[in-house]
Structures are given as C-alpha cells and as structure tokens.
mmCIF file of C-alpha atoms in Angstrom:
data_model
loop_
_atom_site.group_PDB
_atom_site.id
_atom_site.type_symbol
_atom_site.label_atom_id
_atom_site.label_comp_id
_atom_site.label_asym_id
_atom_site.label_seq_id
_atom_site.Cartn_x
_atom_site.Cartn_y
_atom_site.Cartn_z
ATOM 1 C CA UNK G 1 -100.567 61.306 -39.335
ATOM 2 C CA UNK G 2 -101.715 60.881 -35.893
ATOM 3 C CA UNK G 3 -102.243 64.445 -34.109
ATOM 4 C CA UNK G 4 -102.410 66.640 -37.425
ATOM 5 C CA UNK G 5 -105.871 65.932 -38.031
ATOM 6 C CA UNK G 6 -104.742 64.594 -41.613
ATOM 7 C CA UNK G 7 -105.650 60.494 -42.012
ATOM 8 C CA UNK G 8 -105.553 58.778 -45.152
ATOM 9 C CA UNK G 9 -106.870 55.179 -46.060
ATOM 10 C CA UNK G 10 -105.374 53.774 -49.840
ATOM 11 C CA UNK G 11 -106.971 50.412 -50.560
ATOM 12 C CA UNK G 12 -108.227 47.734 -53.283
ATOM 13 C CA UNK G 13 -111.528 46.221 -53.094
ATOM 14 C CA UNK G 14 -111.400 42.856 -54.976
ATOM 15 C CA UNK G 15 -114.374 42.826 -56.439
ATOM 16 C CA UNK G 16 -113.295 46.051 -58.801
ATOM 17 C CA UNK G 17 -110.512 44.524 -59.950
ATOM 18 C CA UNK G 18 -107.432 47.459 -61.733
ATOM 19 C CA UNK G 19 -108.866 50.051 -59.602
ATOM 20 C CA UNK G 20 -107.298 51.788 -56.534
ATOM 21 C CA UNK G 21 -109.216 53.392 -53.810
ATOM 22 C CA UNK G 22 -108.440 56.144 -51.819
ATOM 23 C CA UNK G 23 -110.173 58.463 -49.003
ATOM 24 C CA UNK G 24 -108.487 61.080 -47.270
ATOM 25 C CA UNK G 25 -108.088 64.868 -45.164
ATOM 26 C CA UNK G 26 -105.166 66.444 -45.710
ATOM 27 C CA UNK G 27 -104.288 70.030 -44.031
ATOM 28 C CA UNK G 28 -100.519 70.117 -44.477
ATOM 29 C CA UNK G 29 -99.566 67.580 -47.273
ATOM 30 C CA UNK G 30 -97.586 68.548 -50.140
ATOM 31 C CA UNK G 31 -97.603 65.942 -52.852
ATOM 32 C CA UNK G 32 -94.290 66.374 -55.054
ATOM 33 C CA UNK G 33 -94.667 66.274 -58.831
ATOM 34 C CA UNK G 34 -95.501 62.196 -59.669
ATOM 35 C CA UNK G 35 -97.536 60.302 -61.802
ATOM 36 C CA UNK G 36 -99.940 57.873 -62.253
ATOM 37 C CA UNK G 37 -100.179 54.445 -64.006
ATOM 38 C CA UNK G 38 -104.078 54.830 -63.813
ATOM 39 C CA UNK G 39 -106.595 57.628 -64.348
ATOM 40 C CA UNK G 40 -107.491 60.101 -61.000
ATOM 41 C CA UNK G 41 -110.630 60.612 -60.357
ATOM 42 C CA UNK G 42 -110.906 62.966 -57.158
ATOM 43 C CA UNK G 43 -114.133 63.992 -55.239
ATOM 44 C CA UNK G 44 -113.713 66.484 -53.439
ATOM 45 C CA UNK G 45 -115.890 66.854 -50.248
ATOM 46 C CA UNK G 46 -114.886 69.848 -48.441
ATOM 47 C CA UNK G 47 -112.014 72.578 -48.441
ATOM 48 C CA UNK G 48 -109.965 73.254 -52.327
ATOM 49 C CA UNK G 49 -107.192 71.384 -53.657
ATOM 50 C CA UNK G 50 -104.521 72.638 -56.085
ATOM 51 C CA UNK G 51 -102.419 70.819 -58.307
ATOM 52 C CA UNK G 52 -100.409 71.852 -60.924
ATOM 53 C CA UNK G 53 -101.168 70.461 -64.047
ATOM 54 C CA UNK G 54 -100.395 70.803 -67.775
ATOM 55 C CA UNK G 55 -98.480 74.466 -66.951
ATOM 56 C CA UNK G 56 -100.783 75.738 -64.505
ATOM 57 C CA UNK G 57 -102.506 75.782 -60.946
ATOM 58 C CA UNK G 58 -105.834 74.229 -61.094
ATOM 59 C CA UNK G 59 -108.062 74.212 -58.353
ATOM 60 C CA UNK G 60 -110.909 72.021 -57.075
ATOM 61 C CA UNK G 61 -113.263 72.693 -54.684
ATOM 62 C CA UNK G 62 -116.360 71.289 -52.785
ATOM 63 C CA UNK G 63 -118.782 69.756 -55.589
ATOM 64 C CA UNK G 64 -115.816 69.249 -58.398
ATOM 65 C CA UNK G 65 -113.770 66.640 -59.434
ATOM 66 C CA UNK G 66 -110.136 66.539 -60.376
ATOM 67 C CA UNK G 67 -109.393 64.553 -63.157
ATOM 68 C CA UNK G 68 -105.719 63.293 -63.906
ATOM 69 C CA UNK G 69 -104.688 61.118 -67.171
ATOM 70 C CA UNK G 70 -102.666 58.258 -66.613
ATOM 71 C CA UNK G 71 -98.276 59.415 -66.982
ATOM 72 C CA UNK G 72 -99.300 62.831 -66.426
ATOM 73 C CA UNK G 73 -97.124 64.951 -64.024
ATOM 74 C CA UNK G 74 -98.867 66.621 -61.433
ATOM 75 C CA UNK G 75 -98.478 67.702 -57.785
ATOM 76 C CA UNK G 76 -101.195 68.456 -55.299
ATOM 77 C CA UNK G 77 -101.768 70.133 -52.466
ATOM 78 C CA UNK G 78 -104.396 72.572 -49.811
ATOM 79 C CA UNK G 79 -105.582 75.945 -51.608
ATOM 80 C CA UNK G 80 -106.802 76.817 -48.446
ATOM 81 C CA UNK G 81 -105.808 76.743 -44.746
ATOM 82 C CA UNK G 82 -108.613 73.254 -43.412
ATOM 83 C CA UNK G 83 -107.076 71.416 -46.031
ATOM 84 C CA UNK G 84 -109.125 69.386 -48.408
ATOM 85 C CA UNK G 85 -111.094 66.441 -47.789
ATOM 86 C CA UNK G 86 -111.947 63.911 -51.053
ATOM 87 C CA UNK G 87 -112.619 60.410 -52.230
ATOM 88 C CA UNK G 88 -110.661 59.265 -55.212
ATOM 89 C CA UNK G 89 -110.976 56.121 -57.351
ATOM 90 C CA UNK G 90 -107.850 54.967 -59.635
ATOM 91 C CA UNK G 91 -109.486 52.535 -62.519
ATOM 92 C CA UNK G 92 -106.701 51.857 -64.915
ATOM 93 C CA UNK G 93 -106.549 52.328 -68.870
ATOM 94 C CA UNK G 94 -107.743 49.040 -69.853
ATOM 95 C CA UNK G 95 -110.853 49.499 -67.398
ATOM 96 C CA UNK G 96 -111.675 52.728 -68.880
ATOM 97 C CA UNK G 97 -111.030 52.122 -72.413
ATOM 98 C CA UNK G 98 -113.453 48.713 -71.648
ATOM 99 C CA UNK G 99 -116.285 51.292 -70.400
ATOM 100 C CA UNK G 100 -115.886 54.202 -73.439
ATOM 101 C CA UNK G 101 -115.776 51.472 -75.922
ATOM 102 C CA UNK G 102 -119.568 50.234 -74.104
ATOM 103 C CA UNK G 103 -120.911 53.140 -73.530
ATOM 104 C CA UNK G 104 -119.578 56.332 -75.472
ATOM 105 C CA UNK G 105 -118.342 56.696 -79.338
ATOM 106 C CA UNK G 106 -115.051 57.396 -78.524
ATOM 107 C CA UNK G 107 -112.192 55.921 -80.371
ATOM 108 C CA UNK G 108 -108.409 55.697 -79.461
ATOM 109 C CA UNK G 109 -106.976 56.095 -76.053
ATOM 110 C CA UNK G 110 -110.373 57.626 -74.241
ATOM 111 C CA UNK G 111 -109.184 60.144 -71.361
ATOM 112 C CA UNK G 112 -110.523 63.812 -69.795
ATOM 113 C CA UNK G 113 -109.765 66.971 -71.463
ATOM 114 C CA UNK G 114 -110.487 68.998 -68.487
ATOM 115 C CA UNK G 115 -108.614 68.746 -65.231
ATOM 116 C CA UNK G 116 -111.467 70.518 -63.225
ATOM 117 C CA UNK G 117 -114.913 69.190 -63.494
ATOM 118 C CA UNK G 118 -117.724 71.434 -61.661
ATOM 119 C CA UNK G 119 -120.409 67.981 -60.914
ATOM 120 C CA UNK G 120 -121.582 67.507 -57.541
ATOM 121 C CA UNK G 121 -123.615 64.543 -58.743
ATOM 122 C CA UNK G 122 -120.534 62.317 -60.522
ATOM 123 C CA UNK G 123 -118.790 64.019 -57.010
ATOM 124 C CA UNK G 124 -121.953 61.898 -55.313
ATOM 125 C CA UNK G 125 -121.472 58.897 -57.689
ATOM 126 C CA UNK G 126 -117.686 58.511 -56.477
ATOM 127 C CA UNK G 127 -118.034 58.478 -52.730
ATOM 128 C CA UNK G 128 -120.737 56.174 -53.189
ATOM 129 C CA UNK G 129 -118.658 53.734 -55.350
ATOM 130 C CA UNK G 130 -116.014 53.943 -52.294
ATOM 131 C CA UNK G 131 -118.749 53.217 -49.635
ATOM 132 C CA UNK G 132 -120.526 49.998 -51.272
ATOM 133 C CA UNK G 133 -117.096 48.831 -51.350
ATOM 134 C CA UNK G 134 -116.668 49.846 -47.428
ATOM 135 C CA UNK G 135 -119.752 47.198 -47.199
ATOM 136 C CA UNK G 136 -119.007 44.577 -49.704
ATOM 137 C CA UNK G 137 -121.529 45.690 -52.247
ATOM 138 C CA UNK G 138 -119.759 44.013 -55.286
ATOM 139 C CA UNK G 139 -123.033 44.614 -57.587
ATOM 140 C CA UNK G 140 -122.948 48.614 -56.440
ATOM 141 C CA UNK G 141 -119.508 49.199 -56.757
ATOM 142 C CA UNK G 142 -119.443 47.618 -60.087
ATOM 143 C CA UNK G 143 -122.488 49.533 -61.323
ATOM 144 C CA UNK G 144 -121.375 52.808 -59.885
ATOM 145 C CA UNK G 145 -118.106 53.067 -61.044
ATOM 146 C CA UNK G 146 -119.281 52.151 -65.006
ATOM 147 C CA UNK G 147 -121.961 55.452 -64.402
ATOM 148 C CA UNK G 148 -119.330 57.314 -63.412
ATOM 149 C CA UNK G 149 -116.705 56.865 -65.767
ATOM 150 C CA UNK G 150 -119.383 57.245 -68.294
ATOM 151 C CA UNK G 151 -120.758 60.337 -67.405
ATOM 152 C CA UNK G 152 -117.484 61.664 -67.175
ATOM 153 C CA UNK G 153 -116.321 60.594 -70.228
ATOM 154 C CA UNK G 154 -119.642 61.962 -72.105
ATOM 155 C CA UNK G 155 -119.257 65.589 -69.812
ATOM 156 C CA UNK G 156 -115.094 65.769 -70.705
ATOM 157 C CA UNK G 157 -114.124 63.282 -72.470
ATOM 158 C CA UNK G 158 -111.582 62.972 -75.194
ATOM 159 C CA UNK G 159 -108.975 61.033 -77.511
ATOM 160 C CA UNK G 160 -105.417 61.007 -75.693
ATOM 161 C CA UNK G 161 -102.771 62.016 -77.953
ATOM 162 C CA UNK G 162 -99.987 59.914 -78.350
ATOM 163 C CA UNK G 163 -96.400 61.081 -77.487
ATOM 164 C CA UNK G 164 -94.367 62.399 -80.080
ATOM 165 C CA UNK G 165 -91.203 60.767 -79.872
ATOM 166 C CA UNK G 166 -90.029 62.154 -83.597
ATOM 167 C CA UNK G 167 -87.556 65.074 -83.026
ATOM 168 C CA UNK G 168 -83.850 64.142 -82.113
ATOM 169 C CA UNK G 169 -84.348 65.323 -78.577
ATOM 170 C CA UNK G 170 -87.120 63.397 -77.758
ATOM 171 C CA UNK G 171 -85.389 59.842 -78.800
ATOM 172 C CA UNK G 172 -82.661 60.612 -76.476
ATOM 173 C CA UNK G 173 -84.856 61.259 -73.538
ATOM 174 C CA UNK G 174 -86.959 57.911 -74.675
ATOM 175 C CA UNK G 175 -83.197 56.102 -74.615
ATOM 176 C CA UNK G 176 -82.154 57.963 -71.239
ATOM 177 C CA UNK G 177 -85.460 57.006 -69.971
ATOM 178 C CA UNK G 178 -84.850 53.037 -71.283
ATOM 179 C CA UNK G 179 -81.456 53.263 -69.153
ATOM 180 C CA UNK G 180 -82.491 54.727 -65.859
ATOM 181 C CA UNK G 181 -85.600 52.387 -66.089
ATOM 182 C CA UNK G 182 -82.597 49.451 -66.293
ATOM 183 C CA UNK G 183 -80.091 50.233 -63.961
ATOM 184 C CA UNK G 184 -82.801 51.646 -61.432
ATOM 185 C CA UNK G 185 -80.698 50.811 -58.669
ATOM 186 C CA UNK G 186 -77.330 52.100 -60.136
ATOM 187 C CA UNK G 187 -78.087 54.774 -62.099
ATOM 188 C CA UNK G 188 -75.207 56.772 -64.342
ATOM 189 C CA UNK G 189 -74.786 60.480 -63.468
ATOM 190 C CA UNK G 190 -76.376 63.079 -65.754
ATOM 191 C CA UNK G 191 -73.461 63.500 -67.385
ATOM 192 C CA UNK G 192 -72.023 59.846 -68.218
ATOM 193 C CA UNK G 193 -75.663 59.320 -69.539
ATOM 194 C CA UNK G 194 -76.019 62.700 -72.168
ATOM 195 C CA UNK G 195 -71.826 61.194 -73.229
ATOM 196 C CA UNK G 196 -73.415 58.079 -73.863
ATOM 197 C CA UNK G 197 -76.003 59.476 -76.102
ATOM 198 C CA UNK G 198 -73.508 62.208 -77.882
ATOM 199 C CA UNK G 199 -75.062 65.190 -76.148
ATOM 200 C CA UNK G 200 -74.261 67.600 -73.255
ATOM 201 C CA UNK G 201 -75.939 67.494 -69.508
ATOM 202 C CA UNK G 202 -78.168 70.503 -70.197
ATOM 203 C CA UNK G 203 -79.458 69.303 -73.640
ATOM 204 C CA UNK G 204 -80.820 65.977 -72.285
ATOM 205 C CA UNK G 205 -81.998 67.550 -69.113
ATOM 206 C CA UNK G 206 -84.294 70.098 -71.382
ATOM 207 C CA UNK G 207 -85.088 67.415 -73.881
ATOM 208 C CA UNK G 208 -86.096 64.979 -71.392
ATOM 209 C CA UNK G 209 -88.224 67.439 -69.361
ATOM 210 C CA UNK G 210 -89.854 68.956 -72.315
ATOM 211 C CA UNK G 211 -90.983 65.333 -73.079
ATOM 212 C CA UNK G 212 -91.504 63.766 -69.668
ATOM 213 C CA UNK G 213 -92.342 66.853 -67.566
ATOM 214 C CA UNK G 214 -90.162 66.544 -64.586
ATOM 215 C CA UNK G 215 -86.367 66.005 -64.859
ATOM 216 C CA UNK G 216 -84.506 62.784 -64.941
ATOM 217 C CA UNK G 217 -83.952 62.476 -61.350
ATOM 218 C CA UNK G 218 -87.615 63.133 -60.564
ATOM 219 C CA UNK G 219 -88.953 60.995 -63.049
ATOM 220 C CA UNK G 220 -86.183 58.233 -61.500
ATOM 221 C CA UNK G 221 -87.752 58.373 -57.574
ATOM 222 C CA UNK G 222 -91.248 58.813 -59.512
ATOM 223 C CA UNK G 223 -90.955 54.893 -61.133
ATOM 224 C CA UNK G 224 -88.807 54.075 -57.622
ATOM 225 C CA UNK G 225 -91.940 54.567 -56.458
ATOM 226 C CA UNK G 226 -94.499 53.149 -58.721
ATOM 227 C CA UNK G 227 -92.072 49.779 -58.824
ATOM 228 C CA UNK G 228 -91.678 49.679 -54.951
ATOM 229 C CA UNK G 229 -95.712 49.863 -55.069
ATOM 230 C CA UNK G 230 -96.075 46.543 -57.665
ATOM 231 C CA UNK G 231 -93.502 44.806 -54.865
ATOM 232 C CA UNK G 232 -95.694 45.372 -52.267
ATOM 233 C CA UNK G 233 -98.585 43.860 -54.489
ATOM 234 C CA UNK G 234 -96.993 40.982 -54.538
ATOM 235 C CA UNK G 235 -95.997 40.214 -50.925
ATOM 236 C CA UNK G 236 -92.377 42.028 -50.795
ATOM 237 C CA UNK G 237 -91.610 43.969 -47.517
ATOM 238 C CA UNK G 238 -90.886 47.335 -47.584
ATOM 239 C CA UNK G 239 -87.193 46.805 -46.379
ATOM 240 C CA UNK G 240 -86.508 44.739 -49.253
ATOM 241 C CA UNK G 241 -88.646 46.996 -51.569
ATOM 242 C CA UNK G 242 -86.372 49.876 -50.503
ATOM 243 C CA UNK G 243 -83.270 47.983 -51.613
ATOM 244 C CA UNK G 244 -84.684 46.721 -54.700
ATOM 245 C CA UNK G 245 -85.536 49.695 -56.347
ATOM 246 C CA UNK G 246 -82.448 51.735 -55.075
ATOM 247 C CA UNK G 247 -83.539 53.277 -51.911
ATOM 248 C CA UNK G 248 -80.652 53.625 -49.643
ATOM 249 C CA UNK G 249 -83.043 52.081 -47.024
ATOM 250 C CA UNK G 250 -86.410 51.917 -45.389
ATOM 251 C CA UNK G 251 -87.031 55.580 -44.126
ATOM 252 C CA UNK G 252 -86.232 56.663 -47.762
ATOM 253 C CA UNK G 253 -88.668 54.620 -49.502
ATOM 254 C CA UNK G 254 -91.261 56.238 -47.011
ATOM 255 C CA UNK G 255 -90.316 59.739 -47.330
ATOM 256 C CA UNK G 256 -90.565 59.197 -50.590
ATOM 257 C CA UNK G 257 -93.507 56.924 -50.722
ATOM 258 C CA UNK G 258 -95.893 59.122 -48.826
ATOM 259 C CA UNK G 259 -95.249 62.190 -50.757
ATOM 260 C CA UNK G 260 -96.335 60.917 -53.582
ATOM 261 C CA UNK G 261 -98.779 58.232 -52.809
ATOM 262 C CA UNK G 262 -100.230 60.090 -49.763
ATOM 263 C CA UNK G 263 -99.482 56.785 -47.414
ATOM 264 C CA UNK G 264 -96.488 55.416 -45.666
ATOM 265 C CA UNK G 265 -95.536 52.234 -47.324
ATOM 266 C CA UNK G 266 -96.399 49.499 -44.955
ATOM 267 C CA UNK G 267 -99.766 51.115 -44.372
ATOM 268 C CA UNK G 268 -100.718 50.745 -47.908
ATOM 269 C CA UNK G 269 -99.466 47.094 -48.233
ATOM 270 C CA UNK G 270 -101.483 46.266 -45.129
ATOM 271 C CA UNK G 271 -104.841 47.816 -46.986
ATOM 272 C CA UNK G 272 -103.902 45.828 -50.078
ATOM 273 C CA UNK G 273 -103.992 42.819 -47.639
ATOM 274 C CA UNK G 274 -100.636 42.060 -49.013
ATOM 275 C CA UNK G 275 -98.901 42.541 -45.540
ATOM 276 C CA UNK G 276 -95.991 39.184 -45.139
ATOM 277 C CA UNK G 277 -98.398 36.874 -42.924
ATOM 278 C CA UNK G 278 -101.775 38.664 -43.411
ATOM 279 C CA UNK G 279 -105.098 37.392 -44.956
ATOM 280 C CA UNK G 280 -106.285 39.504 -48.010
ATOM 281 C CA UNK G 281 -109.429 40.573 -45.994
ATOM 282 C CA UNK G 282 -110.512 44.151 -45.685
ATOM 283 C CA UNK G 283 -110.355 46.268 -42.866
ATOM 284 C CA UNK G 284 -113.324 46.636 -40.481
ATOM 285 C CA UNK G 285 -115.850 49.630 -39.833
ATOM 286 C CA UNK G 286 -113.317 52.241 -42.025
ATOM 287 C CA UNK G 287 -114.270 55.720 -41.622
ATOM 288 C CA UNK G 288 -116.464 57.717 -44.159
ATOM 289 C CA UNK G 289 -116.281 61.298 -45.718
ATOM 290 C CA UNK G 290 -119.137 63.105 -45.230
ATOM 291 C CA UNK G 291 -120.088 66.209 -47.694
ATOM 292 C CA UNK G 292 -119.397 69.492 -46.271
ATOM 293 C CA UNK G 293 -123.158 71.596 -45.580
ATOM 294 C CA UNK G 294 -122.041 74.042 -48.757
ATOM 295 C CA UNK G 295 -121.917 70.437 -50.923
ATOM 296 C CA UNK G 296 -124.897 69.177 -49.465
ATOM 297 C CA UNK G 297 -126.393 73.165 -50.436
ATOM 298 C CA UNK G 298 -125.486 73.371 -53.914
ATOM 299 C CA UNK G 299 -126.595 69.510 -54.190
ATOM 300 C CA UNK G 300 -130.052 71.034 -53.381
ATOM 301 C CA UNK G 301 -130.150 74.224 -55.249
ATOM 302 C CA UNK G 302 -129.054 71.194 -58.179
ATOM 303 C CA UNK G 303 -131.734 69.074 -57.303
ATOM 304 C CA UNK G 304 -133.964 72.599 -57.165
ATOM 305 C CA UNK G 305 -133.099 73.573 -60.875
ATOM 306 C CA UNK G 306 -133.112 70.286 -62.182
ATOM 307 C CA UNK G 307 -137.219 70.154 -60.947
ATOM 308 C CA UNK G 308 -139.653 70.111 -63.705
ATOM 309 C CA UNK G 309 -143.789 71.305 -63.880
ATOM 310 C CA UNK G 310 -144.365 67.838 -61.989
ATOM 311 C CA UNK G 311 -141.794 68.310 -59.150
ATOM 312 C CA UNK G 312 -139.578 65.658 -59.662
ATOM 313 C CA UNK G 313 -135.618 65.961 -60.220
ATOM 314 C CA UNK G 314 -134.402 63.467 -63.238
ATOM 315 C CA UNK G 315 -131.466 62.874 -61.098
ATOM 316 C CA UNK G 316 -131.746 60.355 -58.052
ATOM 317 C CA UNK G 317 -129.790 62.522 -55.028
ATOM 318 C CA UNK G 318 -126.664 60.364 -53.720
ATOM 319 C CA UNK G 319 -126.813 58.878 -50.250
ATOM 320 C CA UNK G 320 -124.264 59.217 -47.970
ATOM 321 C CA UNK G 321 -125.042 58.034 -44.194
ATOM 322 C CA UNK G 322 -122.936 58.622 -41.065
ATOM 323 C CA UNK G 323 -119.931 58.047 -40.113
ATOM 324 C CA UNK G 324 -119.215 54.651 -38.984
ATOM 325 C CA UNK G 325 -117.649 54.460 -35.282
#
C-alpha cells in the first residue's frame, strides 16, 4: 500500500485470546463480498464506510460503529472520496456469548440487530481496547473489550436466528456446501455438482445463494480464504497455503487474500508472529488512529448534553494520545 496513502495493520494480541485486531485507512479499497468467523466491530474515526449488508447499503461514519455477525456476507468499501479511517476488533462467538451470558439477559446465540450503531463513546471504548494492546496493557484490554461488548450488546443486541435448513432447496445447498468444503482443492463444476444432487445448475445456484448469500464459487474463494488464514496460524507459508487450499499459486492467494481480509498474506502472518523463523513478539512503536476534529466535536457536544445541575458528565471521555513516531 505504499504511495496510496492507504496502510493497514491486522494483528493478535495474546493476552485477548479469540480476538483479531485490526487498524486501518483505506481510500481506494474495495472489499469483495466475504465473511467472518467472528463478530466485526468497526470504529470508525474519520471519512464513511459502506458495506452492503442484509440487502442494502449501510453506511458508517465518524462517531458510529459497524457491526457484522459472524457468517454474514458483506462487502465494504469508501462512501466518500478520503476514504475511511477505523479501528476494528474481531472477538469470536464463544468470547461474546461468555460476556452476554455475564453481563446481559440474553439467551441463545447473542449478536447485533443493527448494522449501524450511532456511539462515539463505545467508538472511544474500541480504539482504546486496540491501544492498551499497542502497550501491553493486558488488564485494559481485557477490561475494555468486556465494556464494550456489553454496552453494545445492551444498545443492539439480540438472539441470532438459526438457519433454516428445512425446505428441499436449502438441504441441497447444505450438501453442495459439505462437497466444495471437501474437495476444496478440486472442486466439481456447477453442473456435475446440481447432477449429483438430482437438480439443474440454476436451481442450486438460486438455492444456495438464497441460503448462503453469495454463490457457490464466491462462497468457495470466501472459505479458501478463511482456511489459508488458520494455515498461517499455525506456521504454514503462504506458498504452501496457496496450494493447499487450491490457489493456483502465491499471487492468487494474495489477490484474493487482501480483498477480503484487507492485508496481503505474509503481512498478516508476520503480525500474528507466526512468520517460519520468527518469535511471536509484537511489533514495535505501531502507528495510532487519531479521531477526526468533527469526532472529537460531537464527543464534546456528548459530553455537553450528558452534563447534569453539578457539571459533571456520567461518562468518563476516552483518551487517545498522539501518534507514536
């Protein structure tokens, strides 16, 4: 990304274990429609972005969140010509469920109902989680992130419904889905795969996006992805990543890898300190998002209405610092 002023930093702090970090400026980036095996939660700092999301554009801009549920289909990109700037945190189902069933009377599968979230305080809550974790601040990270969720969850939160897999159509795309998931590598053609399951090409392709929201092919490069991603984790370099999950070779898992986890491939396994030969450590003096002056204003005017007949807010403003060098 060097030149375009777009930079983007995906990492894992070990102290906040089954949560992924991210911080980033994009101007020009496009991310394709993808999913996620953990919940979004995006800050936005400065500028608007728009994702598509449950039928619709949504968009989020200085002072809101964007909220994704995990296996959700969504894209993302700038609603307006700077780009967007934003802090995002990843914690997965089992660390949300863990806070909901603490701290909120929520039962089932907890997620948001709302994409968009207006809240420049939980907007203050996530950059902060991301910067104690910047400085090692295990017992801030910790304690932000469980305030955040929670408020979240208490401002939009909700039961996730569970998928419907009860008509005919959508057991065929759960068994077409089974198949490509198995022969990832080799995968049949659309239609050996709707002869296999008694139907025609345009059938499964309907039932399978009506139940998965993005087409069979999509959905394949989508878990290409996501599985590529767990290799990494564990040590595997991206050239043999590629192969594994049926990448012709290198330069397609990264095309495909940075448009739909923002980050070329071996830059994110070198954050994850996963890198072949590297110590899990993390990286040095990283740079941090500042808010934009109109978040910083309607933090204020917040702060303002939120004064009572002694002069004190009931909410503790955020703090944010410099950037480091």
């Amino acid at each position: 990304m060097a030149g375009s002023g777009e930079r983007a930093r995906h990492w894992r702090y070990a102290e906040l274990p089954g949560v992924d970090l991210l911080r980033a400026r994009y101007i020009r980036k496009n991310f394709v429609r993808h999913t996620h095996e953990n919940f979004v939660i995006a800050a936005i700092a400065d500028g608007v972005e728009v994702f598509h999301y449950r039928g619709a554009d949504r968009y989020a801009g200085a002072g809101a969140l964007a909220l994704v549920n995990p296996d959700t289909p969504h894209t993302g990109r700038a609603g307006v010509p700077e780009g967007w700037r934003y802090g995002a945190v990843y914690p997965s189902p089992e660390v949300v469920a863990e806070i909901a069933a603490e701290t909120t009377t929520l039962r089932g599968a907890p997620g948001f109902v709302r994409p968009v979230v207006d809240d420049p305080y939980s907007v203050g809550l996530v950059h902060q989680i991301l910067r104690a974790a910047d400085e090692g601040n295990a017992l801030a990270a910790d304690t932000l992130l469980r305030v955040a969720v929670t408020r979240l969850l208490r401002l939009n939160g909700g039961t996730l419904p569970q998928r419907e897999v009860h008509t005919a159509g959508a057991r065929i795309a759960a068994r077409a889905r089974a198949v490509l998931e198995e022969r990832m590598t080799e995968p049949p053609t659309l239609e050996r795969l709707a002869a296999d399951f008694g139907t025609s090409p345009f059938a499964l392709l309907r039932a399978f996006r009506d139940t998965y929201g993005m087409p069979p092919h999509a959905w394949l490069t989508d878990a290409r992805v996501r599985r590529a991603r767990h290799l990494l984790d564990a040590g595997t370099t991206p050239a043999e990543a590629a192969v594994a999950v049926g990448f012709t070779d290198q330069p397609h898992l990264n095309r495909h890898f940075t448009r739909i986890v923002g980050v070329p491939p071996g830059s994110y396994q070198r954050e994850h300190g996963n890198a072949p030969g590297r110590k899990n450590v993390q990286d040095a003096a990283p740079e941090l998002l500042v808010p934009s002056e109109a978040w910083q204003n309607r933090q204020q005017q917040h702060r303002h209405t939120s004064t009572g007949s002694t002069g004190r807010t009931g909410l503790t403003p955020p703090s944010y610092g410099t950037p480091s060098a």
